[in-house]
XYZ file of N, CA and C in Angstrom:
522
model
N 41.857 152.743 -51.316
C 41.152 152.516 -50.066
C 40.260 152.002 -51.526
N 39.782 150.927 -51.529
C 38.596 150.351 -52.071
C 37.151 150.335 -51.644
N 35.994 150.383 -52.039
C 35.262 150.671 -52.613
C 33.861 150.408 -50.834
N 34.829 149.203 -50.560
C 34.335 148.621 -50.119
C 34.246 149.087 -47.860
N 36.031 149.208 -48.151
C 36.183 149.617 -46.830
C 35.784 151.311 -46.784
N 35.902 152.058 -47.593
C 35.519 152.952 -47.921
C 34.066 153.883 -47.865
N 32.918 153.377 -48.270
C 31.622 153.174 -47.347
C 31.424 153.061 -46.323
N 32.557 151.985 -45.676
C 32.286 151.195 -44.807
C 32.866 152.633 -43.675
N 34.093 153.593 -43.746
C 34.253 154.612 -42.729
C 33.966 155.573 -43.201
N 33.252 155.382 -44.517
C 31.930 156.387 -44.877
C 30.871 156.132 -43.447
N 30.336 155.513 -42.476
C 28.785 155.231 -42.884
C 29.299 155.392 -40.601
N 30.263 154.277 -40.510
C 31.564 154.929 -39.469
C 31.780 156.352 -38.536
N 32.485 157.658 -39.709
C 31.876 158.370 -39.586
C 30.646 159.469 -40.198
N 29.300 159.047 -40.374
C 27.631 159.152 -40.292
C 28.181 159.960 -41.039
N 29.049 159.762 -41.949
C 28.432 160.531 -43.626
C 27.154 160.405 -43.777
N 26.999 161.458 -43.932
C 24.910 161.647 -45.111
C 24.841 161.034 -45.792
N 23.831 160.331 -45.542
C 22.997 159.157 -46.111
C 23.543 159.519 -47.557
N 22.773 161.005 -48.575
C 23.813 160.701 -49.921
C 24.634 160.500 -50.513
N 25.854 161.246 -49.717
C 27.073 161.274 -49.640
C 26.960 159.653 -49.968
N 26.994 158.610 -49.150
C 27.365 157.516 -48.804
C 26.516 156.626 -50.611
N 25.203 157.239 -51.321
C 24.658 156.912 -52.253
C 25.628 157.186 -53.764
N 26.329 158.591 -52.923
C 27.278 158.462 -54.284
C 27.501 158.411 -54.689
N 28.591 157.984 -53.348
C 28.717 156.964 -53.375
C 29.426 155.673 -54.416
N 28.518 155.016 -54.201
C 27.983 153.424 -55.446
C 28.956 152.673 -55.093
N 29.108 152.414 -55.437
C 30.341 151.450 -56.689
C 31.356 151.844 -56.767
N 31.925 152.928 -56.256
C 33.588 154.076 -56.520
C 34.296 154.574 -55.620
N 35.046 154.177 -55.778
C 36.740 154.053 -54.367
C 36.699 155.093 -54.218
N 37.046 154.899 -52.915
C 37.721 156.453 -52.474
C 38.581 157.390 -53.691
N 39.376 156.743 -54.493
C 40.234 158.040 -55.428
C 38.550 158.772 -56.856
N 38.639 157.481 -56.768
C 37.254 157.832 -58.641
C 35.813 159.295 -57.468
N 35.675 158.468 -56.215
C 34.950 159.328 -55.890
C 35.661 161.042 -54.942
N 36.717 160.609 -55.088
C 37.127 162.242 -54.769
C 37.133 162.891 -55.536
N 37.618 162.618 -57.418
C 37.765 163.173 -57.932
C 37.042 163.751 -58.692
N 35.052 163.152 -59.331
C 33.944 163.030 -59.044
C 33.280 164.584 -58.335
N 33.593 163.948 -57.214
C 32.629 164.802 -56.219
C 32.802 165.932 -56.611
N 31.304 166.583 -56.681
C 31.461 168.646 -56.616
C 30.458 168.408 -55.553
N 30.046 168.584 -54.265
C 30.197 168.795 -52.640
C 31.584 169.315 -52.357
N 31.988 170.951 -51.985
C 32.648 170.758 -51.280
C 32.517 171.390 -50.351
N 31.339 171.076 -49.682
C 31.318 170.577 -48.098
C 31.497 168.849 -47.928
N 31.030 167.620 -48.603
C 31.339 167.265 -48.495
C 32.736 167.005 -48.464
N 33.304 166.931 -49.363
C 34.713 166.912 -49.300
C 35.622 167.648 -48.421
N 35.043 168.684 -47.099
C 35.759 169.386 -46.905
C 35.349 168.496 -44.971
N 34.200 168.230 -45.199
C 34.046 167.083 -44.259
C 35.157 165.581 -44.038
N 34.821 166.050 -45.180
C 35.867 164.044 -45.554
C 37.693 164.254 -45.134
N 37.904 165.831 -45.276
C 38.756 165.425 -45.066
C 39.574 166.121 -43.316
N 38.150 167.105 -42.629
C 38.324 166.719 -41.564
C 38.024 166.042 -40.370
N 37.496 165.524 -41.070
C 36.955 163.901 -40.393
C 38.068 162.606 -40.100
N 38.501 162.474 -41.858
C 39.118 161.121 -41.835
C 40.863 162.404 -41.616
N 41.102 163.181 -40.745
C 42.074 163.976 -40.525
C 43.269 163.991 -41.931
N 42.868 164.493 -42.606
C 43.687 164.073 -44.339
C 44.375 166.192 -44.354
N 45.634 166.008 -45.196
C 46.274 167.346 -44.645
C 46.917 167.362 -42.939
N 47.510 168.490 -43.259
C 47.867 168.769 -42.130
C 46.779 169.955 -41.453
N 46.318 169.643 -40.260
C 45.320 170.446 -39.861
C 45.633 172.373 -40.087
N 47.027 173.135 -40.311
C 46.605 173.699 -41.307
C 46.444 174.198 -42.808
N 46.782 173.270 -42.817
C 46.117 173.154 -44.253
C 44.628 172.941 -44.621
N 44.469 171.934 -43.843
C 42.678 171.903 -43.557
C 41.712 173.536 -43.591
N 43.237 173.583 -42.965
C 42.322 175.416 -42.090
C 41.753 175.776 -42.918
N 43.094 176.410 -43.696
C 43.092 177.360 -45.314
C 42.157 177.099 -45.982
N 42.499 175.371 -46.568
C 41.282 175.091 -47.389
C 40.040 175.885 -47.482
N 39.782 175.878 -46.464
C 38.625 176.899 -46.376
C 37.657 176.941 -45.469
N 39.173 178.391 -45.726
C 38.759 179.672 -45.729
C 39.103 179.984 -47.007
N 40.100 179.073 -47.209
C 40.103 179.809 -49.716
C 38.699 179.177 -49.587
N 37.706 178.512 -49.206
C 36.203 178.231 -49.777
C 35.609 179.237 -49.446
N 35.851 179.433 -47.723
C 34.996 181.198 -47.495
C 35.009 182.416 -48.250
N 36.652 181.748 -49.209
C 37.004 183.250 -49.321
C 35.601 183.075 -50.171
N 35.771 182.746 -51.060
C 34.993 182.440 -52.667
C 33.895 183.428 -52.207
N 32.726 184.196 -50.876
C 31.705 183.816 -50.781
C 31.493 185.906 -50.106
N 33.323 186.438 -49.966
C 33.165 187.026 -49.928
C 32.713 188.099 -50.896
N 32.857 187.992 -52.371
C 31.776 189.389 -52.855
C 31.126 189.053 -53.175
N 30.143 188.416 -52.111
C 28.535 188.978 -51.945
C 28.444 190.055 -50.596
N 29.329 189.663 -50.134
C 28.785 191.049 -49.112
C 28.891 192.283 -48.873
N 28.116 192.780 -48.556
C 27.202 194.295 -49.506
C 29.119 194.902 -48.624
N 29.770 195.619 -49.951
C 30.126 197.285 -49.730
C 30.953 197.450 -48.687
N 31.685 197.563 -48.016
C 31.160 197.792 -46.776
C 32.150 196.975 -45.781
N 31.241 196.377 -45.641
C 31.091 194.416 -44.535
C 32.422 194.250 -44.304
N 33.177 194.160 -43.785
C 34.461 193.916 -43.459
C 34.528 192.755 -42.415
N 33.633 192.152 -42.141
C 33.617 191.301 -40.901
C 33.963 189.596 -41.030
N 33.098 189.503 -42.306
C 33.035 187.757 -42.496
C 34.522 187.991 -43.524
N 35.282 188.929 -43.658
C 36.912 188.838 -44.219
C 37.623 188.960 -43.278
N 37.470 190.050 -42.113
C 37.960 189.151 -40.528
C 37.865 188.667 -40.381
N 37.349 187.802 -40.314
C 37.301 186.304 -39.519
C 37.014 185.301 -40.678
N 37.397 184.996 -42.211
C 38.768 184.101 -42.532
C 40.797 184.685 -41.872
N 40.615 185.971 -42.122
C 42.060 186.399 -42.009
C 42.533 185.851 -40.726
N 41.128 185.496 -39.077
C 41.937 185.498 -38.432
C 41.771 184.005 -37.882
N 41.562 183.286 -38.853
C 40.588 181.881 -38.983
C 41.970 181.598 -38.891
N 43.023 182.359 -40.323
C 44.142 182.291 -41.191
C 45.313 182.150 -39.962
N 45.157 183.161 -39.479
C 45.824 183.857 -37.580
C 46.145 182.530 -37.066
N 45.195 181.905 -36.891
C 45.097 181.255 -35.899
C 45.836 180.062 -36.309
N 46.037 180.122 -37.474
C 45.361 178.382 -38.378
C 47.471 178.111 -38.155
N 47.718 179.695 -39.109
C 49.533 179.701 -38.192
C 50.179 179.727 -36.714
N 50.330 180.030 -36.263
C 50.536 180.835 -35.075
C 49.096 180.582 -33.875
N 48.923 179.238 -33.215
C 47.872 179.023 -32.366
C 48.205 179.675 -31.052
N 47.918 181.214 -30.414
C 48.175 181.394 -29.822
C 47.296 181.556 -29.118
N 47.558 181.662 -27.496
C 45.410 182.913 -26.630
C 45.142 184.106 -27.731
N 46.590 184.852 -27.667
C 46.098 186.273 -29.138
C 45.615 186.393 -30.114
N 45.467 185.291 -30.423
C 44.876 185.279 -31.833
C 43.790 184.413 -31.860
N 43.811 182.999 -30.735
C 41.838 182.442 -30.125
C 41.544 183.624 -29.776
N 42.182 184.550 -29.806
C 40.678 185.640 -28.486
C 40.020 186.411 -30.195
N 41.442 186.773 -31.206
C 41.345 187.412 -31.922
C 39.745 186.834 -33.447
N 40.545 185.396 -32.842
C 39.476 184.640 -34.108
C 38.205 183.745 -33.306
N 37.319 184.245 -32.077
C 36.874 184.486 -31.740
C 35.830 185.816 -31.800
N 36.763 186.731 -31.352
C 35.979 188.266 -31.416
C 35.318 188.027 -33.085
N 36.379 187.591 -33.960
C 36.075 187.439 -35.498
C 34.723 186.925 -36.364
N 34.213 185.868 -34.981
C 34.014 184.871 -35.839
C 32.513 185.431 -35.341
N 31.917 185.579 -33.833
C 31.744 186.475 -33.408
C 30.911 187.452 -34.770
N 31.485 188.556 -35.090
C 30.768 189.151 -35.334
C 30.450 189.418 -37.376
N 31.010 187.534 -37.648
C 30.885 187.600 -38.584
C 29.806 187.192 -38.320
N 29.319 186.226 -37.097
C 27.797 185.765 -37.284
C 26.970 186.438 -37.609
N 27.651 187.751 -36.447
C 25.813 188.748 -36.509
C 26.240 189.855 -38.497
N 27.004 189.303 -38.805
C 26.884 189.932 -39.796
C 25.667 189.539 -40.652
N 26.691 187.897 -41.410
C 25.191 186.740 -41.770
C 24.311 187.131 -41.158
N 23.954 186.873 -40.399
C 22.701 187.572 -39.198
C 21.387 188.465 -40.196
N 22.552 189.858 -39.261
C 21.693 191.198 -40.166
C 21.220 190.936 -41.111
N 22.075 190.439 -42.852
C 22.133 190.340 -44.284
C 20.711 189.132 -44.703
N 21.360 188.157 -43.629
C 19.943 186.902 -43.524
C 18.263 188.010 -43.552
N 18.320 188.596 -42.116
C 17.113 189.283 -41.715
C 16.523 190.064 -42.797
N 17.222 190.944 -43.797
C 17.621 191.965 -44.342
C 17.178 190.969 -45.406
N 17.349 190.119 -46.088
C 16.781 189.446 -47.502
C 15.257 188.960 -47.068
N 15.726 188.716 -45.667
C 14.129 187.482 -45.524
C 12.857 188.826 -45.393
N 13.381 189.319 -44.723
C 12.459 191.696 -44.569
C 11.842 191.140 -45.908
N 13.192 191.700 -46.999
C 12.154 191.700 -48.508
C 12.158 191.096 -49.274
N 12.823 189.865 -49.053
C 11.229 189.008 -49.746
C 10.666 188.725 -49.344
N 10.106 188.707 -48.401
C 8.899 188.712 -48.054
C 7.722 189.865 -48.410
N 8.731 191.148 -48.113
C 7.768 192.333 -48.517
C 7.281 192.092 -50.044
N 8.539 192.158 -50.590
C 8.147 192.212 -52.878
C 7.093 190.415 -52.691
N 6.758 189.583 -51.773
C 5.060 188.374 -52.590
C 5.081 189.162 -51.960
N 4.433 189.301 -50.759
C 3.159 190.522 -51.054
C 2.457 191.487 -51.630
N 3.987 192.273 -51.666
C 3.780 193.326 -52.880
C 3.094 193.039 -54.128
N 3.839 192.233 -54.465
C 4.041 191.294 -56.276
C 3.038 190.511 -56.396
N 2.813 190.142 -55.920
C 1.439 188.196 -55.307
C 3.317 186.859 -56.304
N 2.283 187.250 -57.167
C 1.725 185.961 -58.732
C 3.898 186.156 -58.981
N 3.677 187.339 -59.584
C 4.753 188.376 -60.232
C 6.002 187.830 -58.946
N 5.900 188.082 -57.856
C 7.072 187.715 -57.050
C 8.265 186.196 -57.341
N 6.171 185.981 -56.585
C 6.397 184.298 -56.854
C 7.711 184.003 -57.780
N 7.400 183.957 -59.205
C 7.304 183.307 -60.478
C 9.153 184.802 -60.971
N 9.158 185.343 -59.692
C 10.775 186.407 -60.039
C 11.756 185.287 -58.709
N 10.805 185.350 -58.302
C 11.830 183.971 -57.003
C 12.014 182.800 -57.443
N 10.846 182.338 -58.440
C 12.324 181.135 -58.500
C 13.252 180.766 -59.619
N 12.818 182.165 -60.602
C 14.418 182.566 -61.689
C 14.603 182.668 -60.669
N 15.024 183.311 -59.417
C 16.191 184.469 -58.946
C 16.299 182.452 -57.646
N 15.740 181.836 -57.214
C 16.349 180.883 -56.467
C 16.883 179.204 -57.592
N 16.339 179.420 -59.365
C 17.167 178.817 -60.461
C 18.655 179.524 -60.572
N 18.527 180.438 -60.477
C 20.342 181.762 -61.025
C 21.089 180.696 -59.454
N 20.595 180.980 -58.533
C 20.792 180.527 -56.999
C 21.693 179.032 -57.194
N 20.555 178.915 -57.713
C 21.213 176.884 -58.568
C 22.605 176.967 -59.502
N 22.771 177.369 -59.964
C 22.916 177.054 -60.892
C 24.828 178.181 -60.499
N 24.327 179.625 -59.464
C 25.959 179.625 -58.978
C 26.159 179.431 -58.278
N 25.577 178.377 -57.221
C 26.199 177.464 -55.861
C 26.266 176.386 -57.011
N 26.451 175.646 -57.823
C 27.039 174.156 -58.407
C 28.435 174.722 -58.760
N 28.781 176.496 -59.813
C 29.271 176.844 -60.590
C 30.392 177.344 -59.971
N 30.488 177.746 -58.439
C 30.770 177.731 -56.930
C 31.642 176.384 -56.537
N 30.610 175.643 -56.056
C 31.056 174.209 -55.336
C 31.948 173.508 -56.788
N 32.146 173.886 -57.756
C 32.803 172.608 -58.539
C 33.862 173.509 -58.011
N 34.419 175.914 -58.595
C 36.125 175.916 -58.137
C 35.550 175.370 -56.769
N 35.642 175.327 -55.670
C 36.188 174.997 -54.630
C 35.775 173.340 -54.692
N 35.824 172.954 -55.427
C 36.119 171.604 -55.461
C 37.688 171.479 -56.136
N 37.710 172.240 -57.190
C 39.164 171.746 -57.926
C 39.647 172.951 -56.695
N 39.667 173.765 -56.154
C 40.675 174.355 -55.032
C 41.301 173.063 -53.632
N 40.298 172.314 -53.556
C 40.407 171.405 -52.121
C 40.693 170.005 -53.137
N 40.581 170.246 -53.831
C 40.963 168.836 -55.182
C 43.442 168.860 -55.254
N 43.581 170.781 -55.761
C 44.696 171.352 -55.864
C 45.773 171.242 -53.642
N 44.501 171.507 -53.584
C 45.963 171.824 -51.521
C 45.646 170.602 -50.822
N 44.762 169.956 -51.058
C 44.835 168.714 -50.463
C 45.162 167.085 -51.132
N 46.006 166.629 -51.786
C 47.187 165.543 -52.483
C 46.543 164.474 -52.163
N 45.532 163.755 -52.217
C 45.807 162.787 -51.719
C 46.245 161.793 -51.393
N 46.925 161.379 -52.500
C 47.959 160.479 -53.209
C 49.248 160.734 -52.111
N 49.957 161.605 -51.733
C 50.790 162.085 -50.645
C 50.449 161.889 -49.396
N 49.011 161.284 -48.808
C 48.161 161.330 -47.644
C 48.259 159.939 -47.949
N 48.301 159.306 -48.563
C 47.983 157.811 -49.066
C 46.697 156.894 -48.817
N 45.657 157.797 -48.901
C 44.565 157.524 -48.485
C 43.397 156.376 -49.311
N 45.098 156.295 -50.595
C 43.967 155.327 -52.179
C 44.562 154.163 -52.123
N 45.741 153.906 -50.612
C 46.171 152.640 -50.931
C 45.681 152.303 -49.589
N 44.868 152.530 -49.345
C 44.437 152.409 -46.968
C 43.326 151.138 -47.396
N 43.353 150.367 -46.058
C 42.026 149.382 -46.826
C 41.691 149.541 -44.807
């Protein structure tokens, strides 16, 4: 897909302005190969329905699974939600849909619990340590930014391996 058609398609799909700006004068294939924003790539394959529904769900699960290493020891709700999503993708039964719904709600609760605990701890540290906490927070944010960039890069590689755009004839569309 040439640049003009790709940019038009992104706008038609209501892509964020940052993504449209990233594309600039690149065609679809070049943009796909250079993209380092896994969330943009996942959004695009879902919006344009690139790959089968099952392929899309599985690569989303693969990307989500990369974050499991950050779940507290013994916290299985996120992993179980990913497994339930995979099972539903493979077998779209009412039973698997119900299991997915329950697992999804539990995973959201786990994420909320962790976020509140982290927010409370960060707030307490900031009050207790003042400027030192701010400096430590700045260092942590820098480390988080680097880790996030590395994780996104890893996920982009996974997405490209899983969703072969040439196989789906996207690059030749107009």
